[in-house]
Short mmCIF file of C-alpha atoms and ligand atoms in Angstrom, two decimals:
data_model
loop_
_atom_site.label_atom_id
_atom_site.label_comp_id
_atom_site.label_asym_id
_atom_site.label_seq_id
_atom_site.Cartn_x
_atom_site.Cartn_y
_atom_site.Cartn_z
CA UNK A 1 0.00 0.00 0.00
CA UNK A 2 1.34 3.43 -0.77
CA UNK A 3 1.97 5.90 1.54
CA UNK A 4 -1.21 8.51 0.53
CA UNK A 5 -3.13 5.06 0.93
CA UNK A 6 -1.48 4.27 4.56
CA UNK A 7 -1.59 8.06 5.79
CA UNK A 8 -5.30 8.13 4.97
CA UNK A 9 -6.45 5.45 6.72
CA UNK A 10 -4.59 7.40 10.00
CA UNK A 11 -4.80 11.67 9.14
CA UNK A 12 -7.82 12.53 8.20
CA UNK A 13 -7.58 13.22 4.12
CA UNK A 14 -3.46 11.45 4.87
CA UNK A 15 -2.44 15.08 5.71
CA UNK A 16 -1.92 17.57 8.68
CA UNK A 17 -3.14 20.61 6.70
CA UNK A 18 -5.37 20.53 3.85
CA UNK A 19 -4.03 22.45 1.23
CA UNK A 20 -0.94 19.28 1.56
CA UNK A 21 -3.61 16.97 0.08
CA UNK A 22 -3.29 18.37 -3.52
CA UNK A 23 -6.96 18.42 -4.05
CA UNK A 24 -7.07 22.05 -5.47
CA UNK A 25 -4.48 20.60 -8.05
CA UNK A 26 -6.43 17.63 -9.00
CA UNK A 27 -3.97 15.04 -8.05
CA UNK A 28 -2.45 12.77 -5.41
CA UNK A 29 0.26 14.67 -3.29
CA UNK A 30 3.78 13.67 -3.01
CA UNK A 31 5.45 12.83 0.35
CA UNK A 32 8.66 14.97 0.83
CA UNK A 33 11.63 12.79 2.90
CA UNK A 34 14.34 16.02 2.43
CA UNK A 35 15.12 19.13 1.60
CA UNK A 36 18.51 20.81 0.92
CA UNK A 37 18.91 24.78 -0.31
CA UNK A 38 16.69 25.16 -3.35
CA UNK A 39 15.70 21.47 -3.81
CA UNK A 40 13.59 18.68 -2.22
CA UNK A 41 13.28 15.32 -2.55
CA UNK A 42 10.34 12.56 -2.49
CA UNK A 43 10.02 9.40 -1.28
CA UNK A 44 10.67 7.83 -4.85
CA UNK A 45 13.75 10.22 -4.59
CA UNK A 46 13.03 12.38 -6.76
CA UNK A 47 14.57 16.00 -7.09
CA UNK A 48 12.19 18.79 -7.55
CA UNK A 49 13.08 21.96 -7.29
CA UNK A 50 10.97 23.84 -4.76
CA UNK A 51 9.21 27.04 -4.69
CA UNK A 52 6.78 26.36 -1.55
CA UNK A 53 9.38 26.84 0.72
CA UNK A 54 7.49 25.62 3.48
CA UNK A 55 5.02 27.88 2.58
CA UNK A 56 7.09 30.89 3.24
CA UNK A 57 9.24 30.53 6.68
CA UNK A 58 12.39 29.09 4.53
CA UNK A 59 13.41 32.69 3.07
CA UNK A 60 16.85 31.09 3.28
CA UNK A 61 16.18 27.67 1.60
CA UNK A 62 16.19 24.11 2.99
CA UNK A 63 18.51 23.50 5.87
CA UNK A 64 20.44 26.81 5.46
CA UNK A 65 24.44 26.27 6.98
CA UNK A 66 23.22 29.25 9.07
CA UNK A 67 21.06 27.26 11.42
CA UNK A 68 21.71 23.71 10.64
CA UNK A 69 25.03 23.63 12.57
CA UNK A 70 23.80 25.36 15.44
CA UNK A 71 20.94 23.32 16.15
CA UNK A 72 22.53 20.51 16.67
CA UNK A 73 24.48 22.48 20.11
CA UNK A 74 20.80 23.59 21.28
CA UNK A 75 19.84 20.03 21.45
CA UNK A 76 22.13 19.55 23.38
CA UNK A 77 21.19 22.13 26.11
CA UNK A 78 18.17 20.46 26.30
CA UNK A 79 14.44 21.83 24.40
CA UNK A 80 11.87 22.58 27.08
CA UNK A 81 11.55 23.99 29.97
CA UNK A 82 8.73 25.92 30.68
CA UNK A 83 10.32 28.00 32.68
CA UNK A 84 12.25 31.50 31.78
CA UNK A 85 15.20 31.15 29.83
CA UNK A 86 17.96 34.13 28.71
CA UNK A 87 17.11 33.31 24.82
CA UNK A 88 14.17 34.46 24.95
CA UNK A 89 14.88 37.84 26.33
CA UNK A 90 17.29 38.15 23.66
CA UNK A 91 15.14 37.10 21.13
CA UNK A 92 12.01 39.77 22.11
CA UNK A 93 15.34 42.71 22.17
CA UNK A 94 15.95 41.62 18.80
CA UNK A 95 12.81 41.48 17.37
CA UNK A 96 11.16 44.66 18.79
CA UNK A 97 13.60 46.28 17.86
CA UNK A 98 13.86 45.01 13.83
CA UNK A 99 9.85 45.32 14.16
CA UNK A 100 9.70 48.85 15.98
CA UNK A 101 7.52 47.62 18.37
CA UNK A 102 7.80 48.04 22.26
CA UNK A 103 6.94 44.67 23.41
CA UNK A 104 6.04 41.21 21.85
CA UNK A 105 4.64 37.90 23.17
CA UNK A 106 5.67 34.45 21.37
CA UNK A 107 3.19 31.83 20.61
CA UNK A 108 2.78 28.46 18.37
CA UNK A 109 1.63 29.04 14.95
CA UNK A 110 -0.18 32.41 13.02
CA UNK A 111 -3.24 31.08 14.33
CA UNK A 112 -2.59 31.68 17.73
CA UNK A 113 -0.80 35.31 17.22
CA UNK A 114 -4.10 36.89 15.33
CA UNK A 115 -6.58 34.89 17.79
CA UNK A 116 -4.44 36.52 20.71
CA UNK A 117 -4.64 39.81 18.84
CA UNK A 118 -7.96 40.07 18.31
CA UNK A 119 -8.59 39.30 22.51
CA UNK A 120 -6.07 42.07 23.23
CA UNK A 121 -7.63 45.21 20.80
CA UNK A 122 -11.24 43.88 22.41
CA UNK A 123 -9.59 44.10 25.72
CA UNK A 124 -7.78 47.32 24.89
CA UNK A 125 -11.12 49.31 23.17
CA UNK A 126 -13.80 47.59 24.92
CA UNK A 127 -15.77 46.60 22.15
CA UNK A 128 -16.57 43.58 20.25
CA UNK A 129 -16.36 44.18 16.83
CA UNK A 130 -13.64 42.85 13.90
CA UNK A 131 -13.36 43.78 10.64
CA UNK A 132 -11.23 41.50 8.38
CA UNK A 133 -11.57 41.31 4.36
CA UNK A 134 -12.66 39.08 2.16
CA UNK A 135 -9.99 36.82 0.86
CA UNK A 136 -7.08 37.45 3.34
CA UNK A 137 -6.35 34.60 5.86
CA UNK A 138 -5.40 35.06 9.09
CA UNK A 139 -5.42 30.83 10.54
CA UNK A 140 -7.96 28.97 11.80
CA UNK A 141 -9.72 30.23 15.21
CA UNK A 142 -13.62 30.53 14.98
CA UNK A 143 -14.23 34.22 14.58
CA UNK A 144 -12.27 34.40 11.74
CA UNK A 145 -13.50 31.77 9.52
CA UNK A 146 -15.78 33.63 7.78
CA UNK A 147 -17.11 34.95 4.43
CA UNK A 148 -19.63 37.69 3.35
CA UNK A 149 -22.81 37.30 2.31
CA UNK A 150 -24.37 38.26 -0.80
CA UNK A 151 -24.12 41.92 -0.33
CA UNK A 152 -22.18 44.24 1.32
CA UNK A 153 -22.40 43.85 5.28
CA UNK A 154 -25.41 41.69 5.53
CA UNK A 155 -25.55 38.03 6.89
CA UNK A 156 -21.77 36.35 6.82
CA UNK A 157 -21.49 32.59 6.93
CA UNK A 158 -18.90 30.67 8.28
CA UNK A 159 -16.27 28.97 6.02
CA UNK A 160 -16.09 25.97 8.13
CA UNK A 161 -18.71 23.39 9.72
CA UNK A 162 -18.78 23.48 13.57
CA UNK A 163 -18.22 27.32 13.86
CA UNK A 164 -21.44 28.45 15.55
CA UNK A 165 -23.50 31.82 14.15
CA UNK A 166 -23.10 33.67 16.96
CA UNK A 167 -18.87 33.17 17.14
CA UNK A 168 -19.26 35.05 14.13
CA UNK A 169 -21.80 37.49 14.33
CA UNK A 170 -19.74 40.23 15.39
CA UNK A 171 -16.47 39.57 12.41
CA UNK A 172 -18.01 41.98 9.96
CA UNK A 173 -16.33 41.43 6.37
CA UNK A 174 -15.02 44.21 3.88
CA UNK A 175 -14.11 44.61 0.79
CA UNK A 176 -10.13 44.27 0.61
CA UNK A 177 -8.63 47.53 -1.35
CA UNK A 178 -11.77 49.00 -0.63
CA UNK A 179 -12.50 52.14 1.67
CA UNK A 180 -15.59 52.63 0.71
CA UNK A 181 -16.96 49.71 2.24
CA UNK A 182 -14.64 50.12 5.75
CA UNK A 183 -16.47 53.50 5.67
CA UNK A 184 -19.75 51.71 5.31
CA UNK A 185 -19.18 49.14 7.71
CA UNK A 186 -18.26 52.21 10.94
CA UNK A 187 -21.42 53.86 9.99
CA UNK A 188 -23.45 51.20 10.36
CA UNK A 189 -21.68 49.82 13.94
CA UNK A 190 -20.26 51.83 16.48
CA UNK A 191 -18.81 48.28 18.16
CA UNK A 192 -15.54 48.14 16.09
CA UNK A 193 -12.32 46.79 18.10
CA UNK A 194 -9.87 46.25 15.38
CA UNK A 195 -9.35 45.87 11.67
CA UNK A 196 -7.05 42.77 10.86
CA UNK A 197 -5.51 42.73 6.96
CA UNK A 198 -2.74 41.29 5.03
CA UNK A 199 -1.25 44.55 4.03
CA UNK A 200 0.00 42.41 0.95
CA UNK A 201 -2.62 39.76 0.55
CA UNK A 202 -0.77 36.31 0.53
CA UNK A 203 -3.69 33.96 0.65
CA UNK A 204 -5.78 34.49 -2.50
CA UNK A 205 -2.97 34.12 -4.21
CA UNK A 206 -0.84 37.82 -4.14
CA UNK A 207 -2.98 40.67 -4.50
CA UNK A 208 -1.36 43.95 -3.84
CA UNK A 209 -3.38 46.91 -2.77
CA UNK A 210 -3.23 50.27 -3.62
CA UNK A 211 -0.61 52.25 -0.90
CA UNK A 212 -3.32 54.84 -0.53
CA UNK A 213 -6.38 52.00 0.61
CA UNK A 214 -3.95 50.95 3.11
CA UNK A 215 -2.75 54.38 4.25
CA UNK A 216 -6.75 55.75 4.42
CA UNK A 217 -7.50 52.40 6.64
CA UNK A 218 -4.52 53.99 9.23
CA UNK A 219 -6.16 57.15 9.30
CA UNK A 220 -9.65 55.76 9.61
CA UNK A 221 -9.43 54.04 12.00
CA UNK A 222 -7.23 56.15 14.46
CA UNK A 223 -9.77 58.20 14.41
CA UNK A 224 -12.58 56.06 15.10
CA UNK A 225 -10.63 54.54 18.16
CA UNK A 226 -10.30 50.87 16.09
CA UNK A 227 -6.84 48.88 16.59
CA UNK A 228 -5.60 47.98 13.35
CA UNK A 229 -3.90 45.15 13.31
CA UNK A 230 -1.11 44.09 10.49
CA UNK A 231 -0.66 40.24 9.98
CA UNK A 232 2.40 39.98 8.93
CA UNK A 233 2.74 36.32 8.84
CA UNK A 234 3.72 35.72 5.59
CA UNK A 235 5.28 39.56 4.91
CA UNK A 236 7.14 39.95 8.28
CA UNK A 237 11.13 39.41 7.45
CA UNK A 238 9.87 38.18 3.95
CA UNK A 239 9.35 41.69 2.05
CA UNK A 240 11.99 43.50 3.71
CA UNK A 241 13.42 43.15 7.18
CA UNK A 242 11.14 43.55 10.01
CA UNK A 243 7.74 44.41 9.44
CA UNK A 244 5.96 45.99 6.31
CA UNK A 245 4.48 48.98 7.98
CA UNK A 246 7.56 51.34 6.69
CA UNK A 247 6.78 50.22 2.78
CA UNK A 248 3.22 52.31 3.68
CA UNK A 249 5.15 54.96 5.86
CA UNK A 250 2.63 54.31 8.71
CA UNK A 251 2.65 52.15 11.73
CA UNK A 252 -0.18 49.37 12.45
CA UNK A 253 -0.92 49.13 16.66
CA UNK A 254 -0.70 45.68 16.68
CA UNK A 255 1.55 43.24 15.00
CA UNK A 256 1.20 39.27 14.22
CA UNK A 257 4.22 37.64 12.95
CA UNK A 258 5.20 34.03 12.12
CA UNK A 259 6.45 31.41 9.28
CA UNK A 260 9.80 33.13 8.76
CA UNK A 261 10.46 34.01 12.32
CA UNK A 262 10.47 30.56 13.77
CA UNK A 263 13.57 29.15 11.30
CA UNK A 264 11.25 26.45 10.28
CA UNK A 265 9.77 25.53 13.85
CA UNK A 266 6.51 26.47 15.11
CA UNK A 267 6.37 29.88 16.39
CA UNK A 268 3.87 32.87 16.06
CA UNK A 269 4.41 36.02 17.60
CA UNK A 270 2.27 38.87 18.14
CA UNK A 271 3.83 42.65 18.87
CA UNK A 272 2.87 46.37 19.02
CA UNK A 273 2.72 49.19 21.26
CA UNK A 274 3.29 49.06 25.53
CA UNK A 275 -0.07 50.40 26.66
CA UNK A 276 -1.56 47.67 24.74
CA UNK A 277 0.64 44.63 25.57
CA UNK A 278 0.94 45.27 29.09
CA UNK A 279 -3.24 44.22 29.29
CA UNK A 280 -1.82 41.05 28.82
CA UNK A 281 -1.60 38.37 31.87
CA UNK A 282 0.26 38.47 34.38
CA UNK A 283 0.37 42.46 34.28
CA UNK A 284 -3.20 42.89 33.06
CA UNK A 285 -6.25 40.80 32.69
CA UNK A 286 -6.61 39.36 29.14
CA UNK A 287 -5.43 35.41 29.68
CA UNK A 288 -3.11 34.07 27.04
CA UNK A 289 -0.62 31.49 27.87
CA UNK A 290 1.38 28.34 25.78
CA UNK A 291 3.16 25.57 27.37
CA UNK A 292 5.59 25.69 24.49
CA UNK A 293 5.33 29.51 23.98
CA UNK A 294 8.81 30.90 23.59
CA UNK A 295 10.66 27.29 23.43
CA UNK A 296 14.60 27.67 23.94
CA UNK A 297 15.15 25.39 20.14
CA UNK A 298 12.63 27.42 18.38
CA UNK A 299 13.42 30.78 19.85
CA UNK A 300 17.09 30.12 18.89
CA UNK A 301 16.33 28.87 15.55
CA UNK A 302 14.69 31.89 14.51
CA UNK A 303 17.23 34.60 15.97
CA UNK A 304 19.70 33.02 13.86
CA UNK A 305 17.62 33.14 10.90
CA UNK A 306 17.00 36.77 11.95
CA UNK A 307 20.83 37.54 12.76
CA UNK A 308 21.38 36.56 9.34
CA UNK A 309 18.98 38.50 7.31
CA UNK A 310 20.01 41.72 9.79
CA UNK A 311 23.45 41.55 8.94
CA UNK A 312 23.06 40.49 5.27
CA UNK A 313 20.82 42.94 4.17
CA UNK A 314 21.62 42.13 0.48
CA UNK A 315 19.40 38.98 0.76
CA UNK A 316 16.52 41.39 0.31
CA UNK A 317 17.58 42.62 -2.94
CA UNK A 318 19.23 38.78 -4.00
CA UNK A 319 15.54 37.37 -3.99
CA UNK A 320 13.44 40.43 -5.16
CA UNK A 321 16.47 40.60 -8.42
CA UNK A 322 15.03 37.16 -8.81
CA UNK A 323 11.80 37.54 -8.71
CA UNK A 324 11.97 40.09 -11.15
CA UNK A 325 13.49 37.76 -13.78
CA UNK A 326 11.02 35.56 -12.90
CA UNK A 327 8.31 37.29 -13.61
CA UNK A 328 9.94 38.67 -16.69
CA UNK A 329 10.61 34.80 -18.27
CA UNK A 330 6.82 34.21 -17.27
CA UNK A 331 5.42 37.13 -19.27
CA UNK A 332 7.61 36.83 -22.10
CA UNK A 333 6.28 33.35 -21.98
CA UNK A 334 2.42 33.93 -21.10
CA UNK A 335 2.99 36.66 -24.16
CA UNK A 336 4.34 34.09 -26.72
CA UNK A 337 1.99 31.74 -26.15
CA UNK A 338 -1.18 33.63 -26.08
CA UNK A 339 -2.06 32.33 -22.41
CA UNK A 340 -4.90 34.09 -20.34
CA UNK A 341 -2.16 35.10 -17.65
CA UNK A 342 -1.57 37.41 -15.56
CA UNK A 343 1.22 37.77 -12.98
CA UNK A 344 1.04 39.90 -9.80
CA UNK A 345 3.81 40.53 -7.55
CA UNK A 346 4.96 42.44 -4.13
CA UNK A 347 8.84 41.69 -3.94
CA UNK A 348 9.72 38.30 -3.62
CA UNK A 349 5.78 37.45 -3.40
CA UNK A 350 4.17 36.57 -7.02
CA UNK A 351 1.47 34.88 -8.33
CA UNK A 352 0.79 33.55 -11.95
CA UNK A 353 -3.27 34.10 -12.30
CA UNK A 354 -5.08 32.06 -14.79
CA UNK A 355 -7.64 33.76 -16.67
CA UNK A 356 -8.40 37.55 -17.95
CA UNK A 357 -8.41 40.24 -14.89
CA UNK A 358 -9.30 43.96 -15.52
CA UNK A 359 -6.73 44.63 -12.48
CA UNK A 360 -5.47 42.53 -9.54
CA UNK A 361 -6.67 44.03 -6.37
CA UNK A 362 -9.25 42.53 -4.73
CA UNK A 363 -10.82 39.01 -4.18
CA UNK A 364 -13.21 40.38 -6.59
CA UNK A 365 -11.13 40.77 -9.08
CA UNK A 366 -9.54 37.11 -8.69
CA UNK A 367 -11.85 35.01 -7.75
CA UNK A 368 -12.75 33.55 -11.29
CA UNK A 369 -9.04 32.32 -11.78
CA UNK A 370 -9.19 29.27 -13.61
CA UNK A 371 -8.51 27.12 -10.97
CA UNK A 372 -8.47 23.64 -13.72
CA UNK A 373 -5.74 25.43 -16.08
CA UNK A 374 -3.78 25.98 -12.90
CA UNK A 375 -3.85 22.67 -11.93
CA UNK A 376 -2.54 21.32 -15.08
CA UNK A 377 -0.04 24.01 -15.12
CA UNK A 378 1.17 23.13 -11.71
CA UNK A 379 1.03 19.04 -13.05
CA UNK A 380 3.22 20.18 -16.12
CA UNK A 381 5.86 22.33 -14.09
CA UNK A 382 6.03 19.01 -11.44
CA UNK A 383 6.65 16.79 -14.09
CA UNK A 384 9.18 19.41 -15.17
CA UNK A 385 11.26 18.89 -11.49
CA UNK A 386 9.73 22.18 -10.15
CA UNK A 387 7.05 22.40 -7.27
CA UNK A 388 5.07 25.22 -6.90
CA UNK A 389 2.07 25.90 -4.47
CA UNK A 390 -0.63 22.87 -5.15
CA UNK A 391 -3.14 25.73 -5.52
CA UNK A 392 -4.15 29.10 -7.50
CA UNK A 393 -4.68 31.39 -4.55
CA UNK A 394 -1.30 30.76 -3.14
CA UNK A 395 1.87 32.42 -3.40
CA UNK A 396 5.59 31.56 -5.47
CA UNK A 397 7.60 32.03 -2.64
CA UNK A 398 12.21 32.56 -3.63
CA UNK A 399 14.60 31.81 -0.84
CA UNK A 400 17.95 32.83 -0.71
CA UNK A 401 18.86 29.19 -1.95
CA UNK A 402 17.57 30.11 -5.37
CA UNK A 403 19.98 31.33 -8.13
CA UNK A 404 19.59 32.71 -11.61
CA UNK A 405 20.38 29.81 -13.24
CA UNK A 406 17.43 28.08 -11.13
CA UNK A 407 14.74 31.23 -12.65
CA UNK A 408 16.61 30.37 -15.73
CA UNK A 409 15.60 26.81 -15.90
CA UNK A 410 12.01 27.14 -14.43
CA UNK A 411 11.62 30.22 -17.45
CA UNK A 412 12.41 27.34 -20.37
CA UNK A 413 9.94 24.72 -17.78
CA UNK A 414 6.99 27.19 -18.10
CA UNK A 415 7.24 28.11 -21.77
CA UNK A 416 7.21 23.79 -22.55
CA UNK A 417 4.15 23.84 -20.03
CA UNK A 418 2.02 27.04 -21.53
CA UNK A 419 2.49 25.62 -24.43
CA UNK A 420 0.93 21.93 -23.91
CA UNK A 421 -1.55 23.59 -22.06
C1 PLP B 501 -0.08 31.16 7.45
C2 PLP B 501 -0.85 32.35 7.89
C3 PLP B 501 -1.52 32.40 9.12
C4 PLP B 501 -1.66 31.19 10.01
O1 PLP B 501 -0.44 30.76 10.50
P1 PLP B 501 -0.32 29.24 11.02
O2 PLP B 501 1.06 29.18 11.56
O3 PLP B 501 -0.55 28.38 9.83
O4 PLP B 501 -1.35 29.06 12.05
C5 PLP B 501 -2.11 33.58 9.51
N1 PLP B 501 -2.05 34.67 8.74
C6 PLP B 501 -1.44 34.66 7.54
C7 PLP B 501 -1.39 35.91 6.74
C8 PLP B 501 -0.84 33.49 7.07
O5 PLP B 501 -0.28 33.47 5.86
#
């Protein structure tokens, strides 16, 4: 029995997150037993070169010499405690001060950083209230599992089965690039805690708002007393170091971080100013806590990979100067063979959209991608040796690990694919 055939019968679908299941790309995954810079390897060993990237946290490839050395001494200090340790004081000095923020609290996973988030601006403005947009992601708690109705701001409905009505009665959803319908939504309710966005939308694929949406949303909402909250998951350390906020020349009041910050291990963090982190328990009342939060391995994992990008700025410009060619190759390619294409990037974040789009700004405006052509694009490019996200409304994430001659080779790989398509 094969292993998709074994893992199914014991994981739910065979996998430990959905989008791992290929479904989206009309196939059977592959199982992955190693990764090394640019490349990994399946369990019919196989060499693909890879452009998940664990979905974003390796900005330095697989196994980068940078941490893979090192971990091996933290092991040996032993992984858990529970208890305070010095690496973790180190690591908050480090990252408030790459993040400009004043304080910062490390969790498990993206998930947990917004969910905290959310419970801190409610705290903070003592109302109820969220505003998120339609098509950005923000993990998996209740509240936030949610989509809009038919027409602007009347009944949402939850994403997922088992997430009750009235969890999500008070996440009211917007347009995303729209201030029109923010507007809209703080006339009609004068119970708004926080907005939470993607200030570069990673998870309907990349959709890059106007500057001035995201700039009128600052302004907006500091002066409707509403905590706007930047999740920086994907774009924290991945766009340029730190956090996003100065592309926009404003700052956010909260923060939520993860993927790149953890080296590869689980950790979520979520930052911003004092008067708003010091509700948190023990100093203030709003209860969040981990058993794992801030572990010694992972905290140490992900100041190296920090360290590194600090001191080698350069890494910012490597991987956008590749992205760029990239995206070049792929329109040359899209133009020569007449594909319905259309490729939208932020820096090292791009997307290839399949299908015809006015502009790229909104779910709106992407939602009709042509999900089947993209799954027989991404079939073509595996067969090719090159893995991309097993969906459309995902992201191409480069690493560090990636060269020219890689974007090279995956240019000549798309033209062959375009054109059997
Ligand atoms: C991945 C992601 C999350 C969730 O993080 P997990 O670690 O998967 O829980 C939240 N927000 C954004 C923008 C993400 O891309």
């Amino acid at each position: 029995m094969n292993l998709y055939e074994q893992a199914k019968k014991v994981i739910p679908g065979g996998v430990n997150s959905p989008v791992r299941a290929f479904k989206s790309v009309e196939m059977d995954p592959i199982f992955i037993t190693r990764g090394d810079g640019p490349y990994v390897y399946d369990t019919e060993g196989k060499k693909y070169i890879d452009f998940v990237n664990s979905w974003g946290p390796l900005i330095l490839g697989h196994n980068p010499k940078e941490t893979r050395k090192n971990i091996h001494n933290y092991i040996e200090e032993g992984i858990t405690f529970g208890l305070p340790t010095k690496i973790e004081v180190e690591m908050a000095q480090l990252f408030t001060e790459s993040t400009n923020t004043d304080m910062v609290r490390m969790v498990n996973s993206g998930t947990e950083a917004t969910m905290s988030a959310i419970r801190l601006a409610r705290a903070y403005t003592s109302k109820n209230k969220i505003i998120k947009f339609e098509g950005c992601y923000h993990g998996h708690s209740d509240a936030l599992l949610v989509k809009s109705g038919s027409g602007t701001l009347t009944f949402n409905s939850p994403t997922s089965l088992g997430v009750p009505l009235d969890v999500i009665k008070d996440t009211i959803v917007c347009e995303y690039n729209s201030i029109d319908s923010v507007k809209l939504a703080i006339d009609k309710f004068d119970d708004i805690s926080c907005v939470i966005i993607e200030p570069i939308a990673g998870n309907m694929g990349v959709v890059v708002p106007d500057k001035s949406f995201i700039k009128e949303l600052r302004e907006l909402t500091a002066k409707n007393n509403i905590i706007l909250i930047f999740d920086e998951v994907i774009t924290g350390f991945r766009t340029s170091f730190g956090s996003i906020a100065k592309d926009f020349d404003i700052e956010a009041d909260l923060y939520c971080f993860g993927k790149i910050i953890g080296g590869g291990l689980p950790v979520g963090a979520f930052a911003g100013k004092r008067e708003i982190m010091e509700l948190l328990s023990p100093v203030g009342n709003v209860y969040q806590a981990g058993t794992l939060s801030g572990n010694p391995l992972a905290m140490k994992m992900g100041r190296d990979v920090i360290l590194k990008l600090k001191e080698s700025p350069e890494i910012y410009e490597d991987i956008e100067k590749l992205a760029v060619r990239l995206e070049k190759g792929f329109l040359k390619n899209i133009e020569i063979t007449k594909t319905d294409a259309k490729i939208s990037r932020y820096k090292s974040m791009m997307s290839l959209f399949f299908g015809k789009f006015d502009q790229i700004k909104s779910y709106e405006d992407v939602k009709n991608a042509d999900t089947h052509m993209y799954a027989n694009y991404f079939k073509g490019m595996l067969e090719e040796g090159f893995i991309f996200a097993p969906a459309q409304f995902e992201a191409i994430f480069l690493s560090h690990a990636h060269n020219e001659d890689i974007i090279d080779k995956a240019i000549e790989a798309n033209l062959r694919v375009l054109k059997n398509l």
